[in-house]
XYZ file of C-alpha atoms in Angstrom:
366
model
C -2.241 2.636 10.636
C -5.867 4.036 10.637
C -5.893 4.424 13.963
C -2.107 6.754 13.697
C -4.308 8.920 10.808
C -7.540 9.431 13.409
C -5.044 10.161 16.286
C -3.004 12.844 14.094
C -6.498 14.490 13.173
C -7.337 14.586 16.388
C -3.754 16.186 17.915
C -4.022 18.854 14.417
C -7.493 19.356 14.754
C -8.368 19.384 18.140
C -4.965 19.797 19.681
C -6.296 15.989 21.429
C -3.149 13.950 22.367
C -3.752 11.086 24.027
C -4.596 9.067 21.513
C -1.695 9.332 19.114
C 1.092 7.135 21.332
C -1.062 3.991 21.083
C -0.745 3.691 17.070
C 3.044 4.220 17.361
C 3.229 1.494 20.324
C 1.113 -1.145 18.450
C 3.360 -0.627 15.101
C 6.549 -0.998 17.181
C 5.289 -4.007 18.518
C 4.035 -5.221 15.193
C 7.420 -4.121 13.111
C 9.410 -2.284 14.045
C 10.821 -1.069 10.543
C 7.189 0.216 10.193
C 7.806 3.119 12.545
C 9.653 4.422 9.520
C 7.254 3.584 6.788
C 4.308 4.896 8.423
C 6.157 7.733 10.089
C 7.899 8.666 6.603
C 3.986 8.539 5.165
C 2.777 10.586 7.874
C 5.196 13.279 7.393
C 4.014 14.005 4.207
C 0.530 13.190 4.866
C 1.255 16.182 7.721
C 1.998 18.784 5.469
C -0.194 18.391 2.898
C -3.178 18.646 5.551
C -0.991 21.904 7.089
C -1.280 23.446 3.410
C -4.860 22.193 2.822
C -6.487 23.718 5.787
C -5.076 27.059 5.234
C -4.441 27.550 8.871
C -1.440 29.179 10.367
C 1.878 28.902 8.097
C 4.313 29.461 9.879
C 7.362 27.599 10.237
C 6.880 28.252 14.215
C 3.543 26.374 14.102
C 4.749 23.856 11.955
C 7.236 23.109 14.288
C 5.896 23.260 17.155
C 3.170 20.839 15.910
C 6.236 18.340 14.833
C 7.612 18.855 18.019
C 4.407 17.765 20.087
C 4.197 14.287 17.672
C 8.022 13.719 18.126
C 7.570 13.769 21.951
C 3.924 11.551 21.751
C 5.555 9.200 19.381
C 8.396 8.320 22.157
C 6.145 7.772 24.682
C 4.724 5.261 22.048
C 7.942 3.802 21.743
C 8.600 3.509 25.262
C 4.987 1.925 25.647
C 6.572 -0.961 23.269
C 10.011 -1.193 24.171
C 9.736 -4.646 26.099
C 8.879 -6.076 22.808
C 10.147 -3.784 19.992
C 14.224 -3.988 21.344
C 14.042 -7.561 20.780
C 12.530 -7.215 17.226
C 14.625 -4.495 15.939
C 17.763 -6.521 17.103
C 15.995 -9.204 14.744
C 16.285 -6.668 12.211
C 19.659 -5.721 12.440
C 20.708 -9.790 12.084
C 18.334 -9.989 8.673
C 20.439 -11.039 5.911
C 17.874 -8.403 4.233
C 20.568 -6.219 5.900
C 23.081 -7.750 5.680
C 25.369 -10.643 5.030
C 26.011 -12.269 1.457
C 22.213 -13.341 0.749
C 21.552 -9.651 0.955
C 20.270 -7.319 -1.926
C 21.945 -4.143 -0.783
C 24.607 -3.401 -3.182
C 23.102 -4.855 -6.221
C 20.134 -2.157 -5.248
C 21.914 0.620 -4.699
C 23.539 0.322 -8.379
C 21.148 0.767 -10.347
C 20.515 4.239 -12.100
C 18.557 6.705 -10.411
C 16.668 7.610 -13.672
C 16.322 4.247 -14.903
C 12.427 3.817 -15.492
C 10.729 0.547 -14.478
C 10.383 -2.553 -17.265
C 7.215 -2.602 -19.391
C 6.153 -5.604 -17.443
C 6.524 -4.051 -14.227
C 4.607 -0.582 -14.872
C 2.126 -2.621 -16.924
C 1.473 -4.979 -13.750
C 1.297 -1.400 -11.713
C -1.646 -0.272 -14.089
C -3.470 -3.670 -14.301
C -3.052 -3.330 -9.973
C -4.801 -0.297 -9.562
C -8.088 -2.181 -10.905
C -7.971 -5.524 -9.094
C -5.397 -7.610 -7.400
C -6.569 -10.410 -9.465
C -6.242 -9.233 -13.342
C -3.272 -11.105 -13.690
C -4.286 -14.092 -12.239
C -4.466 -15.001 -8.926
C -1.910 -16.756 -5.834
C 0.251 -19.148 -8.404
C -1.362 -18.249 -11.150
C -0.128 -14.919 -11.215
C 1.432 -13.719 -14.256
C 2.511 -10.371 -13.758
C 5.836 -8.753 -12.578
C 7.577 -10.651 -9.549
C 4.998 -12.462 -7.940
C 1.682 -12.084 -5.997
C 2.092 -10.365 -2.940
C 5.425 -8.416 -3.556
C 3.860 -6.858 -6.777
C 2.537 -3.101 -7.110
C -0.997 -3.684 -5.054
C -2.803 -0.696 -5.701
C -6.130 -1.843 -5.741
C -8.661 0.135 -3.104
C -11.722 0.026 -4.808
C -13.080 1.280 -8.794
C -14.903 3.960 -7.365
C -11.671 5.870 -6.479
C -10.213 5.661 -9.579
C -13.141 7.493 -11.393
C -14.287 9.756 -8.530
C -10.438 11.071 -7.628
C -10.196 13.264 -10.764
C -13.015 14.417 -10.223
C -12.364 15.985 -6.765
C -8.838 17.391 -8.505
C -10.815 19.130 -10.919
C -13.277 21.043 -8.554
C -10.943 21.689 -6.285
C -9.815 25.435 -5.940
C -6.228 25.814 -7.451
C -3.895 25.555 -4.633
C -5.557 22.746 -3.050
C -5.203 21.064 -6.763
C -1.598 22.018 -6.753
C -0.958 20.484 -3.485
C -2.978 17.046 -4.741
C -1.249 16.918 -7.305
C 2.389 17.176 -5.391
C 1.451 14.525 -3.568
C -0.027 11.922 -5.326
C 2.708 12.784 -7.687
C 5.150 12.066 -5.125
C 4.242 8.780 -4.329
C 3.638 7.804 -7.670
C 6.936 8.598 -8.834
C 8.659 5.502 -7.467
C 6.016 3.396 -9.676
C 8.023 4.965 -12.734
C 11.836 4.813 -11.280
C 12.803 1.831 -9.439
C 15.494 3.436 -7.615
C 13.378 5.582 -5.474
C 11.184 2.551 -4.140
C 14.573 0.704 -3.644
C 15.645 4.244 -1.663
C 12.082 3.720 0.286
C 12.391 0.374 1.713
C 16.827 1.439 1.811
C 17.691 -1.087 -0.190
C 16.507 -3.973 1.694
C 14.710 -5.535 -0.815
C 12.664 -5.201 -4.333
C 9.382 -5.350 -3.774
C 6.171 -2.795 -3.259
C 4.242 -4.316 0.111
C 3.429 -1.584 2.425
C 4.439 0.970 -0.218
C 1.544 -0.032 -2.036
C -0.418 0.339 1.067
C 0.282 3.626 1.722
C -0.362 4.543 -1.863
C -3.719 2.638 -1.511
C -4.453 5.113 1.226
C -3.787 8.438 -0.701
C -6.331 7.178 -3.319
C -8.849 6.493 -0.817
C -8.185 10.211 0.973
C -8.193 11.722 -2.512
C -11.340 10.121 -3.352
C -13.109 10.333 -0.537
C -12.342 14.496 -0.494
C -14.106 14.331 -4.372
C -17.446 12.432 -3.220
C -17.103 14.989 -0.233
C -17.360 18.140 -2.888
C -20.078 16.293 -5.150
C -21.952 14.627 -2.134
C -22.209 17.661 0.577
C -21.077 20.594 -0.976
C -23.201 19.981 -4.139
C -20.197 20.886 -6.752
C -20.994 19.829 -10.309
C -19.251 17.398 -12.123
C -16.986 18.140 -14.994
C -18.415 16.146 -17.594
C -15.282 16.168 -20.250
C -13.014 15.551 -17.081
C -15.470 12.590 -16.535
C -15.437 11.150 -19.567
C -11.645 11.642 -19.873
C -11.160 9.866 -17.178
C -13.910 7.174 -18.092
C -12.297 6.303 -21.688
C -8.588 6.411 -19.890
C -9.814 3.921 -17.242
C -10.966 1.368 -19.885
C -8.270 1.773 -22.701
C -5.579 0.960 -19.628
C -7.463 -2.120 -18.355
C -8.066 -3.459 -21.865
C -4.349 -2.764 -22.483
C -2.522 -4.142 -19.761
C -5.126 -7.530 -18.733
C -3.317 -10.716 -20.478
C -5.431 -11.926 -23.311
C -6.276 -14.858 -21.059
C -7.619 -13.124 -18.440
C -10.159 -11.269 -20.601
C -11.960 -14.090 -20.612
C -12.531 -14.541 -17.356
C -15.832 -12.630 -15.701
C -13.184 -10.228 -14.184
C -12.396 -8.681 -17.050
C -16.112 -7.392 -17.758
C -16.906 -7.023 -14.720
C -14.066 -4.664 -14.232
C -15.207 -2.748 -17.323
C -19.089 -2.695 -16.157
C -17.816 -1.505 -12.372
C -16.282 1.446 -14.755
C -18.758 2.411 -16.568
C -21.502 2.177 -13.564
C -19.476 4.343 -11.147
C -19.316 7.178 -14.210
C -22.985 6.904 -15.090
C -24.090 7.161 -11.009
C -21.238 9.908 -10.289
C -23.261 12.275 -12.861
C -26.220 12.214 -10.557
C -24.714 12.812 -6.655
C -24.242 16.520 -7.060
C -28.396 16.781 -7.927
C -30.742 17.508 -5.311
C -33.386 15.538 -6.535
C -31.419 12.655 -7.976
C -28.760 12.495 -5.098
C -30.946 9.472 -2.922
C -31.102 7.314 -5.804
C -27.508 7.928 -6.877
C -25.883 7.024 -3.394
C -28.024 4.096 -2.955
C -26.614 2.857 -6.623
C -23.143 4.078 -5.825
C -23.025 2.015 -2.376
C -24.735 -1.147 -3.555
C -21.979 -1.325 -6.453
C -19.374 -0.969 -4.330
C -20.565 -3.340 -1.833
C -20.916 -5.913 -4.265
C -17.731 -4.991 -6.131
C -15.608 -5.544 -2.644
C -17.648 -8.659 -2.167
C -16.999 -10.216 -5.569
C -13.044 -9.191 -5.633
C -12.311 -9.799 -2.204
C -13.884 -13.633 -2.701
C -11.706 -13.904 -6.060
C -8.262 -13.099 -3.796
C -9.003 -15.117 -0.664
C -10.750 -18.197 -2.430
C -9.011 -18.762 -5.648
C -5.501 -20.250 -4.110
C -3.788 -23.429 -3.276
C -4.060 -24.565 0.447
C -1.577 -26.656 2.640
C -3.571 -30.206 2.708
C -3.635 -31.794 6.648
C -1.678 -34.542 5.114
C 1.177 -32.683 4.501
C 1.646 -31.526 7.651
C 2.710 -35.173 8.478
C 5.424 -35.515 5.191
C 8.953 -34.535 5.019
C 8.011 -31.337 2.809
C 8.591 -27.848 2.747
C 9.586 -26.659 6.249
C 9.817 -29.861 7.585
C 12.513 -31.522 6.179
C 15.820 -32.673 7.035
C 17.757 -28.876 8.263
C 16.649 -29.555 11.714
C 18.682 -32.907 11.695
C 21.548 -31.650 9.957
C 22.027 -28.515 12.895
C 21.335 -31.035 15.479
C 24.468 -33.148 13.732
C 26.447 -30.419 13.418
C 26.159 -29.147 17.035
C 26.914 -32.424 18.034
C 30.085 -32.928 15.758
C 31.350 -29.519 16.551
C 30.297 -27.974 19.815
C 32.489 -24.179 19.024
C 30.665 -21.302 18.377
C 30.247 -21.252 14.470
C 27.822 -19.698 11.640
C 25.829 -21.434 8.956
C 24.706 -20.124 5.554
C 21.027 -21.864 4.816
C 21.504 -21.495 0.830
C 18.568 -23.700 -0.349
C 14.878 -23.123 -0.072
C 12.771 -25.202 2.215
C 9.577 -23.263 1.392
C 7.488 -24.749 -1.058
C 6.229 -21.775 -2.245
C 7.737 -20.684 -5.876
C 9.491 -17.751 -4.637
C 11.625 -18.161 -1.356
C 12.526 -15.603 1.082
C 16.293 -14.510 2.358
C 14.869 -15.222 5.849
C 13.928 -18.816 5.110
C 16.913 -20.227 7.415
C 14.563 -18.693 10.312
């Protein structure tokens, strides 16, 4: 996706087209469904950049750009075809989109304007600050499960800096930023929109969270650029209100038992430190100090948060690989027995879980 954004900017800014088919091919090889997911994201990003740059706003120039992108995307899809087509067939046969175990009918029947439940909303807010403020892996106490719940965390610096950028932007850009951010956050409030994003194939966040994170990073980077490169002054009322709101939000959504863990106090401290050093970023006299301080704090934050996410979890032990547990149960033998007993064509539904995880996939049978 990073390569996709780079290739788009090369095409958009310099009319250099050669890189664009490459990320399309890579996404197609990796997961064909993501061509739709990140294609949808790229379309909204394109509209923001087209408006933000303030160049030629004619429908003709926009149509020409879309035409180039469509042609180059087709080249990328053809490059990936040998891997893409078998994966598409696999997707079509997956119970996520069809069959008795699919979610399509139940997810379509949810009212369009039904608000997210309190547990889901609290989890979404909490996971802007960290993926682990509601527990890590099997100890996760938030909505749904650790991997498929909202996962918006991309650095607390982004949360503190983003409102300053919106406040510092010109009125035209400010409106564009708010519409762009608001459109992608609406599915957090209305689950039907999130289900529609996934074409009603599942009740989860996953890649949608990633799209939101990219937006947060982009708008925060714009904000930092305004203060660091352009020297725009910090709006102190906005900074104060942002800091207070973030402190209230993290306190209200972190479970009581997690407030006793170091991660909660570290999160609170990071909010205050980022707010403090951002005040000095536009100052020519204090800029180097603020730059080094923000970089050091960010490095420490990502090291600590990343270590918590990747290390504090249960692992599969070597001995388990030699036992009749998990996916090494007797399912394969049962299928072999059925095939030997009945050589004709038939299909099998597997309605029990072999996975040892708390939550099992509807693709468990595969």
